[in-house]
CSV table of C-alpha atoms and ligand atoms in Angstrom, one decimal:
chain,number,residue,atom,x,y,z
A,26,MET,CA,175.8,80.5,-99.8
A,27,LYS,CA,175.2,84.0,-101.1
A,28,THR,CA,175.2,86.4,-98.1
A,29,ASN,CA,174.3,89.9,-99.3
A,30,PHE,CA,170.6,89.6,-99.8
A,31,THR,CA,170.1,92.5,-97.5
A,32,GLN,CA,172.1,94.8,-99.8
A,33,ASP,CA,170.1,93.5,-102.8
A,34,LEU,CA,166.9,94.2,-100.9
A,35,LEU,CA,167.9,97.7,-99.9
A,36,ASN,CA,168.8,98.4,-103.6
A,37,SER,CA,165.4,97.3,-104.8
A,38,ASP,CA,162.1,99.2,-105.2
A,39,PRO,CA,160.6,99.6,-101.7
A,40,PHE,CA,157.1,99.2,-103.0
A,41,ASP,CA,157.6,96.3,-105.4
A,42,LYS,CA,154.9,93.7,-104.6
A,43,SER,CA,156.1,91.1,-107.0
A,44,LEU,CA,156.8,87.5,-105.9
A,45,GLU,CA,160.5,88.0,-106.6
A,46,ALA,CA,160.7,91.1,-104.4
A,47,ARG,CA,158.8,89.4,-101.6
A,48,GLU,CA,161.2,86.4,-101.8
A,49,LEU,CA,164.1,88.8,-101.6
A,50,PHE,CA,162.8,90.1,-98.3
A,51,LEU,CA,162.4,86.5,-97.1
A,52,ARG,CA,166.1,85.8,-98.0
A,53,SER,CA,167.3,89.0,-96.4
A,54,PHE,CA,165.3,88.4,-93.2
A,55,LYS,CA,166.7,84.9,-93.0
A,56,GLU,CA,170.2,86.2,-93.4
A,57,ASN,CA,169.6,88.8,-90.7
A,58,ALA,CA,167.9,86.3,-88.3
A,59,LEU,CA,170.7,83.8,-88.7
A,60,HIS,CA,173.2,86.5,-87.7
A,61,HIS,CA,171.3,87.4,-84.5
A,62,TYR,CA,170.8,83.7,-83.8
A,63,GLN,CA,174.5,83.2,-83.9
A,64,LYS,CA,175.6,86.4,-82.3
A,65,HIS,CA,173.0,87.1,-79.6
A,66,GLU,CA,172.7,84.6,-76.9
A,67,PHE,CA,169.3,85.7,-75.5
A,68,THR,CA,167.7,85.6,-78.9
A,69,ARG,CA,169.1,82.1,-79.6
A,70,LYS,CA,167.9,80.8,-76.2
A,71,LEU,CA,164.5,82.4,-76.7
A,72,TRP,CA,164.0,80.9,-80.2
A,73,ASN,CA,165.4,77.5,-79.1
A,74,LYS,CA,162.9,77.5,-76.3
A,75,LEU,CA,160.0,78.3,-78.6
A,76,GLY,CA,161.2,75.8,-81.2
A,77,PHE,CA,162.1,78.3,-83.9
A,78,HIS,CA,165.2,78.3,-86.1
A,79,PRO,CA,165.9,80.7,-89.0
A,80,ASP,CA,166.4,77.7,-91.3
A,81,GLN,CA,162.7,77.1,-91.0
A,82,LEU,CA,162.0,80.2,-93.1
A,83,LEU,CA,161.3,78.7,-96.5
A,84,THR,CA,158.3,80.6,-97.7
A,85,GLU,CA,156.6,84.0,-97.2
A,86,GLU,CA,154.1,82.4,-94.9
A,87,ASP,CA,156.8,81.1,-92.6
A,88,LEU,CA,157.7,84.7,-91.7
A,89,SER,CA,154.6,85.0,-89.6
A,90,SER,CA,156.0,82.2,-87.4
A,91,VAL,CA,159.0,84.1,-86.2
A,92,PRO,CA,158.5,84.7,-82.5
A,93,GLY,CA,158.3,88.4,-81.6
A,94,THR,CA,160.6,89.8,-78.9
A,95,MET,CA,158.6,92.1,-76.6
A,96,VAL,CA,159.4,95.7,-77.0
A,97,HIS,CA,159.8,96.2,-73.2
A,98,LEU,CA,162.8,94.0,-73.2
A,99,PHE,CA,164.7,96.5,-75.3
A,100,LYS,CA,163.7,99.3,-72.9
A,101,GLU,CA,164.8,97.4,-69.8
A,102,HIS,CA,168.0,95.9,-71.2
A,103,GLU,CA,170.8,97.0,-73.5
A,104,LEU,CA,170.6,94.3,-76.2
A,105,CYS,CA,173.3,94.2,-78.8
A,106,SER,CA,174.5,91.6,-81.4
A,107,VAL,CA,177.9,93.1,-82.1
A,108,PRO,CA,180.9,94.0,-79.8
A,109,ARG,CA,180.3,97.4,-78.1
A,110,GLU,CA,183.3,99.0,-79.8
A,111,ASP,CA,181.6,98.4,-83.2
A,112,LEU,CA,178.7,100.7,-82.3
A,113,VAL,CA,178.7,104.1,-84.0
A,114,LEU,CA,175.4,105.5,-82.8
A,115,THR,CA,172.8,104.9,-80.1
A,116,LEU,CA,169.4,106.4,-80.7
A,117,THR,CA,167.0,107.2,-77.9
A,118,SER,CA,163.4,108.2,-78.1
A,119,SER,CA,162.5,111.7,-77.0
A,120,GLY,CA,160.6,110.2,-74.1
A,121,THR,CA,157.5,111.8,-72.8
A,122,GLY,CA,157.6,110.1,-69.5
A,123,GLY,CA,158.2,106.4,-68.8
A,124,GLN,CA,161.2,104.4,-70.0
A,125,LYS,CA,163.2,105.5,-72.9
A,126,SER,CA,163.6,103.4,-76.0
A,127,ARG,CA,167.1,102.8,-77.4
A,128,GLN,CA,168.5,101.4,-80.6
A,129,PHE,CA,172.2,100.5,-81.2
A,130,LEU,CA,173.7,100.9,-84.7
A,131,ASP,CA,177.0,99.8,-86.1
A,132,GLN,CA,178.3,101.4,-89.3
A,133,LYS,CA,176.7,98.8,-91.6
A,134,SER,CA,173.3,99.1,-89.9
A,135,LEU,CA,173.5,102.9,-89.9
A,136,ASP,CA,174.3,102.9,-93.6
A,137,ASN,CA,171.4,100.5,-94.2
A,138,VAL,CA,168.8,102.6,-92.4
A,139,LYS,CA,169.9,105.7,-94.2
A,140,LYS,CA,169.7,103.9,-97.5
A,141,LEU,CA,166.2,102.5,-96.9
A,142,ALA,CA,164.8,105.8,-95.6
A,143,LEU,CA,166.1,107.6,-98.8
A,144,ALA,CA,164.7,104.8,-101.0
A,145,ILE,CA,161.2,105.1,-99.4
A,146,HIS,CA,161.1,108.9,-99.6
A,147,GLN,CA,162.3,108.8,-103.2
A,148,SER,CA,159.6,106.3,-104.1
A,149,LEU,CA,157.0,108.5,-102.5
A,150,GLY,CA,158.1,111.6,-104.5
A,151,MET,CA,159.5,113.3,-101.5
A,152,ALA,CA,163.2,113.6,-102.3
A,153,SER,CA,164.3,116.4,-104.6
A,154,SER,CA,167.5,118.1,-105.7
A,155,LYS,CA,165.7,121.5,-105.4
A,156,GLU,CA,166.6,123.8,-102.4
A,157,TYR,CA,164.2,124.2,-99.5
A,158,ASN,CA,164.2,126.1,-96.3
A,159,TYR,CA,163.6,123.9,-93.3
A,160,LEU,CA,161.8,124.5,-90.1
A,161,CYS,CA,162.4,121.6,-87.7
A,162,PHE,CA,160.4,121.2,-84.5
A,163,THR,CA,163.4,119.4,-82.9
A,164,TYR,CA,166.7,119.9,-81.2
A,165,ASP,CA,169.6,120.9,-83.2
A,166,PRO,CA,171.3,117.6,-84.0
A,167,ALA,CA,174.6,119.2,-83.3
A,168,VAL,CA,173.6,119.1,-79.6
A,169,ALA,CA,171.3,116.1,-79.5
A,170,ASN,CA,172.3,113.7,-82.3
A,171,ASP,CA,171.4,110.6,-80.3
A,172,LEU,CA,167.7,111.6,-80.1
A,173,GLY,CA,165.7,109.6,-82.6
A,174,THR,CA,163.7,112.6,-83.7
A,175,ALA,CA,166.8,114.9,-84.2
A,176,PHE,CA,168.4,112.0,-86.1
A,177,THR,CA,165.3,111.6,-88.3
A,178,ASP,CA,165.1,115.3,-89.0
A,179,GLU,CA,168.7,115.6,-90.0
A,180,LEU,CA,168.3,112.6,-92.2
A,181,LEU,CA,165.2,114.0,-93.9
A,182,THR,CA,166.8,117.4,-94.6
A,183,ASN,CA,169.4,115.6,-96.6
A,184,PHE,CA,166.8,114.2,-99.0
A,185,THR,CA,166.6,117.6,-100.8
A,186,GLY,CA,168.8,120.5,-101.4
A,187,LYS,CA,168.7,122.8,-98.4
A,188,LYS,CA,169.1,126.5,-98.0
A,189,GLU,CA,168.4,127.4,-94.3
A,190,VAL,CA,167.6,125.0,-91.5
A,191,TYR,CA,166.0,126.4,-88.4
A,192,TYR,CA,165.7,124.2,-85.3
A,193,ALA,CA,162.9,125.4,-83.1
A,194,ILE,CA,163.8,123.6,-79.8
A,195,GLN,CA,166.7,125.5,-78.3
A,196,PHE,CA,168.6,125.6,-75.1
A,197,ASP,CA,167.5,128.4,-72.8
A,198,PRO,CA,170.2,129.2,-70.3
A,199,LYS,CA,167.6,131.1,-68.1
A,200,GLN,CA,165.5,127.9,-67.7
A,201,ASN,CA,168.6,125.7,-68.0
A,202,ASP,CA,166.5,123.5,-70.4
A,203,PHE,CA,165.5,123.0,-74.0
A,204,VAL,CA,162.4,125.0,-74.9
A,205,LEU,CA,160.4,125.7,-78.0
A,206,ASN,CA,161.3,129.1,-79.3
A,207,GLU,CA,157.7,130.2,-80.3
A,208,GLU,CA,158.7,133.7,-81.4
A,209,GLY,CA,161.5,132.3,-83.4
A,210,VAL,CA,159.1,129.9,-85.2
A,211,VAL,CA,156.6,132.7,-86.1
A,212,GLU,CA,159.4,134.9,-87.4
A,213,THR,CA,161.0,132.1,-89.3
A,214,LEU,CA,157.7,131.1,-91.0
A,215,LYS,CA,157.1,134.7,-92.1
A,216,ARG,CA,160.7,135.0,-93.4
A,217,PHE,CA,160.4,131.7,-95.3
A,218,ALA,CA,157.0,132.7,-96.8
A,219,ALA,CA,158.6,135.9,-98.2
A,220,SER,CA,161.8,134.3,-99.4
A,221,GLY,CA,160.5,132.8,-102.7
A,222,ILE,CA,162.1,129.5,-101.7
A,223,PRO,CA,159.7,126.7,-100.8
A,224,THR,CA,159.5,125.5,-97.2
A,225,ARG,CA,159.6,122.1,-95.6
A,226,ILE,CA,158.3,121.8,-92.0
A,227,LEU,CA,159.4,118.8,-90.0
A,228,GLY,CA,157.9,118.0,-86.6
A,229,PHE,CA,155.3,117.1,-84.1
A,230,PRO,CA,151.8,118.0,-85.3
A,231,ALA,CA,150.8,119.2,-81.8
A,232,LEU,CA,153.5,121.8,-81.5
A,233,LEU,CA,152.8,123.2,-84.9
A,234,TYR,CA,149.1,123.3,-84.3
A,235,GLU,CA,149.6,125.1,-81.0
A,236,VAL,CA,151.9,127.8,-82.5
A,237,ILE,CA,149.5,128.4,-85.4
A,238,GLU,CA,146.5,128.7,-83.1
A,239,LYS,CA,148.2,130.9,-80.5
A,240,HIS,CA,149.7,133.3,-83.0
A,241,GLN,CA,146.8,133.2,-85.5
A,242,ILE,CA,149.2,132.5,-88.4
A,243,GLU,CA,147.9,132.9,-91.9
A,244,LEU,CA,150.6,132.5,-94.6
A,245,LYS,CA,150.9,131.1,-98.1
A,246,LEU,CA,154.1,129.0,-98.1
A,247,GLY,CA,153.4,127.9,-101.7
A,248,ASP,CA,152.4,124.9,-103.7
A,249,ASP,CA,155.8,123.3,-103.5
A,250,SER,CA,156.0,123.5,-99.7
A,251,TRP,CA,155.7,120.4,-97.5
A,252,LEU,CA,154.8,119.4,-94.1
A,253,GLN,CA,156.4,116.2,-92.8
A,254,THR,CA,155.0,115.2,-89.4
A,255,GLY,CA,156.0,112.5,-87.0
A,256,GLY,CA,155.8,111.4,-83.4
A,257,GLY,CA,152.0,111.6,-83.2
A,258,TRP,CA,150.2,113.7,-80.6
A,259,LYS,CA,152.3,112.4,-77.7
A,260,GLY,CA,151.4,114.0,-74.4
A,261,LYS,CA,148.7,116.1,-76.1
A,262,ALA,CA,146.4,113.2,-77.0
A,263,ASP,CA,143.4,115.2,-75.7
A,264,LYS,CA,144.0,117.8,-78.3
A,265,GLU,CA,144.5,115.4,-81.2
A,266,ILE,CA,142.8,116.3,-84.4
A,267,PRO,CA,141.9,113.7,-87.0
A,268,LYS,CA,144.4,113.6,-89.8
A,269,LYS,CA,142.0,114.8,-92.5
A,270,GLU,CA,140.9,117.8,-90.5
A,271,PHE,CA,144.5,118.6,-89.6
A,272,ARG,CA,145.5,118.5,-93.3
A,273,LYS,CA,142.7,121.1,-94.1
A,274,PHE,CA,143.8,123.2,-91.2
A,275,ILE,CA,147.4,123.4,-92.4
A,276,PHE,CA,146.3,124.2,-95.9
A,277,LYS,CA,144.1,127.0,-94.6
A,278,HIS,CA,146.8,128.5,-92.3
A,279,LEU,CA,150.1,127.8,-94.1
A,280,GLY,CA,149.0,127.2,-97.7
A,281,ILE,CA,150.7,123.8,-97.9
A,282,PRO,CA,148.7,121.5,-100.3
A,283,GLU,CA,147.2,118.5,-98.6
A,284,LYS,CA,149.0,116.1,-100.9
A,285,ASN,CA,152.3,117.5,-99.7
A,286,GLN,CA,151.4,116.8,-96.0
A,287,ARG,CA,152.9,113.5,-95.0
A,288,ASP,CA,153.0,111.8,-91.7
A,289,LEU,CA,155.7,109.4,-90.7
A,290,PHE,CA,155.4,106.6,-88.2
A,291,GLY,CA,158.5,105.1,-86.8
A,292,MET,CA,159.6,103.3,-83.6
A,293,VAL,CA,163.1,103.7,-82.3
A,294,GLU,CA,163.4,99.9,-81.7
A,295,HIS,CA,162.2,99.1,-85.3
A,296,GLY,CA,163.6,101.9,-87.4
A,297,ILE,CA,161.6,101.4,-90.6
A,298,PRO,CA,159.8,104.7,-91.6
A,299,TYR,CA,156.2,104.1,-92.5
A,300,VAL,CA,155.4,107.2,-94.6
A,301,ASP,CA,152.1,108.7,-96.0
A,302,CYS,CA,151.3,108.5,-99.7
A,303,GLU,CA,149.5,111.5,-101.3
A,304,LYS,CA,146.2,110.1,-99.9
A,305,GLY,CA,147.6,110.2,-96.3
A,306,ASN,CA,148.0,106.4,-95.8
A,307,LEU,CA,151.1,104.8,-94.2
A,308,HIS,CA,152.4,102.3,-96.8
A,309,ILE,CA,154.3,99.2,-95.7
A,310,PRO,CA,157.5,98.9,-97.7
A,311,ASN,CA,159.0,95.6,-98.8
A,312,PHE,CA,161.8,96.3,-96.3
A,313,ALA,CA,159.5,95.2,-93.5
A,314,ARG,CA,156.5,93.0,-92.6
A,315,VAL,CA,153.7,93.9,-90.3
A,316,TYR,CA,151.6,91.3,-88.6
A,317,VAL,CA,148.6,91.9,-86.3
A,318,ARG,CA,148.2,89.6,-83.3
A,319,SER,CA,145.5,88.8,-80.8
A,320,PRO,CA,146.4,90.4,-77.4
A,321,PHE,CA,145.0,87.2,-75.8
A,322,ASP,CA,147.1,84.5,-77.3
A,323,LEU,CA,149.3,86.3,-79.9
A,324,SER,CA,147.6,84.3,-82.7
A,325,LEU,CA,147.7,85.9,-86.2
A,326,LYS,CA,144.7,88.2,-87.0
A,327,PRO,CA,143.4,88.3,-90.6
A,328,LYS,CA,144.0,91.4,-92.7
A,329,GLY,CA,141.7,94.3,-91.6
A,330,GLU,CA,141.3,93.1,-88.0
A,331,ARG,CA,142.6,95.0,-85.0
A,332,GLY,CA,145.3,93.7,-82.7
A,333,LEU,CA,148.9,94.2,-81.4
A,334,LEU,CA,151.4,95.1,-84.0
A,335,HIS,CA,154.3,92.8,-84.7
A,336,PHE,CA,157.1,94.1,-87.0
A,337,LEU,CA,159.8,92.3,-88.9
A,338,CYS,CA,162.8,94.0,-90.5
A,339,SER,CA,166.2,92.9,-91.8
A,340,TYR,CA,168.6,95.9,-92.1
A,341,ASN,CA,170.0,96.0,-88.6
A,342,PHE,CA,172.8,93.6,-87.7
A,343,SER,CA,173.8,95.3,-84.4
A,344,TYR,CA,170.4,95.3,-82.6
A,345,PRO,CA,168.6,92.0,-82.1
A,346,ALA,CA,165.1,93.3,-82.9
A,347,PRO,CA,164.4,91.7,-86.3
A,348,SER,CA,161.1,90.5,-84.9
A,349,LEU,CA,159.5,93.1,-82.6
A,350,LEU,CA,156.2,92.6,-80.7
A,351,THR,CA,154.8,96.0,-79.6
A,352,THR,CA,152.1,97.1,-77.3
A,353,ASP,CA,150.6,99.3,-80.1
A,354,TYR,CA,147.3,98.6,-81.6
A,355,GLY,CA,146.7,98.7,-85.3
A,356,ARG,CA,145.4,97.0,-88.5
A,357,VAL,CA,146.7,96.3,-92.0
A,358,GLY,CA,144.6,97.8,-94.8
A,359,GLU,CA,144.7,98.8,-98.4
A,360,CYS,CA,145.0,102.1,-100.3
A,361,ASP,CA,143.9,102.9,-103.8
A,362,CYS,CA,146.6,105.5,-104.6
A,363,GLY,CA,148.4,103.2,-107.0
A,364,LEU,CA,151.5,102.3,-104.9
A,365,GLY,CA,149.9,98.9,-104.4
A,366,THR,CA,151.4,97.8,-101.1
A,367,ASP,CA,149.3,97.3,-97.9
A,368,ILE,CA,149.0,100.1,-95.4
A,369,LEU,CA,149.5,100.4,-91.7
A,370,ILE,CA,146.5,101.8,-89.7
A,371,LEU,CA,147.4,102.9,-86.2
A,372,GLU,CA,144.8,102.6,-83.5
A,373,GLY,CA,146.6,103.8,-80.4
A,374,ARG,CA,148.6,102.4,-77.6
A,375,ALA,CA,147.6,99.7,-75.2
A,376,GLY,CA,146.7,101.8,-72.2
A,377,VAL,CA,148.7,103.8,-69.7
A,378,SER,CA,150.2,100.5,-68.4
A,379,LYS,CA,152.5,100.4,-71.3
A,380,HIS,CA,155.5,102.0,-69.6
A,381,LYS,CA,154.8,100.7,-66.2
A,382,GLY,CA,155.5,97.1,-65.9
A,383,CYS,CA,156.8,94.0,-67.5
A,384,ALA,CA,155.4,92.6,-70.7
A,385,LEU,CA,153.2,90.2,-68.9
A,386,LYS,CA,151.6,92.9,-66.9
A,387,ALA,CA,150.7,94.8,-70.1
A,388,LEU,CA,149.2,91.7,-71.6
A,389,GLU,CA,147.2,91.1,-68.5
A,390,LEU,CA,145.7,94.6,-68.6
A,391,LEU,CA,145.0,94.2,-72.3
A,392,GLU,CA,143.0,91.1,-71.6
A,393,LYS,CA,140.8,93.0,-69.2
A,394,ASN,CA,139.9,95.6,-71.9
B,430,ZN,ZN1,148.4,105.2,-100.8
């Protein structure tokens, strides 16, 4: 049996909707699921108990029958499908309270995630050989490489040529902690605006918004400048501005065209980047599947309806999360930008209970809503 469907998949067009492309995902997923079934005892026992075996995956429709492993399990236990000594990187979420998320990567899986992220950004017209100055609202990866956001930012800066990279979250010896260097951000933005080289800003929208408001920034960074946001409005949900309004605000204050403002949604446990097209919609690449499930009985919801998000992916052979059931709400929809694939519409988290108890507790609370 051929066993490198995953490499074939990651070498293919991320937004190809053809039957052939979709079958390639199916084969790749089956290859990955069989690996975890063989190498990860818990996954094997869980699937056995639920009457599922990867050999049952014969058609695209069968993919929706893969049981999802609850995201909490990955927060509470260190789950891994390869020997510890094979791991080259552990990613953790930045963690705004509650339990931290972790993901374990061996060399093959790390190469895979880098490859698929590049392919997605290239397909969306976001990769370039041109040089950019970067302002990153993260920690310097030299000091915090295991943080998911720092890892993502370092990865993203490699998708273009780069001149200067400024990391805005720095260690302050006086406070003995990492803090946002606001003055540094303002100075850097002004310097970049005057440099004649286009700018790319990477970071949390809330931090950027606060700095612009507080310092009344009005700059023209130019038509080829970009804003790539991620991480949502974590911890600042009360100040959250709808995406459309935020895009206008950024154009007004920084002169970055709206079509160059792209949000990215990712979960440390899942690793697939869902990235905005020009119209500001998060497209689902063929490297993943997104199902929406009823919080009551986990039954499949039809396209367009709201429910809990269930993600499938096939690139990671070291971390047994090919089928991840989350406590995030969302829907699957469509976009008319021409890319063709379905989009992911996020509708918030399932209440404050998310980080507090076991999976069942969260589901109980959901049922009360
Ligand atoms: Zn689109």
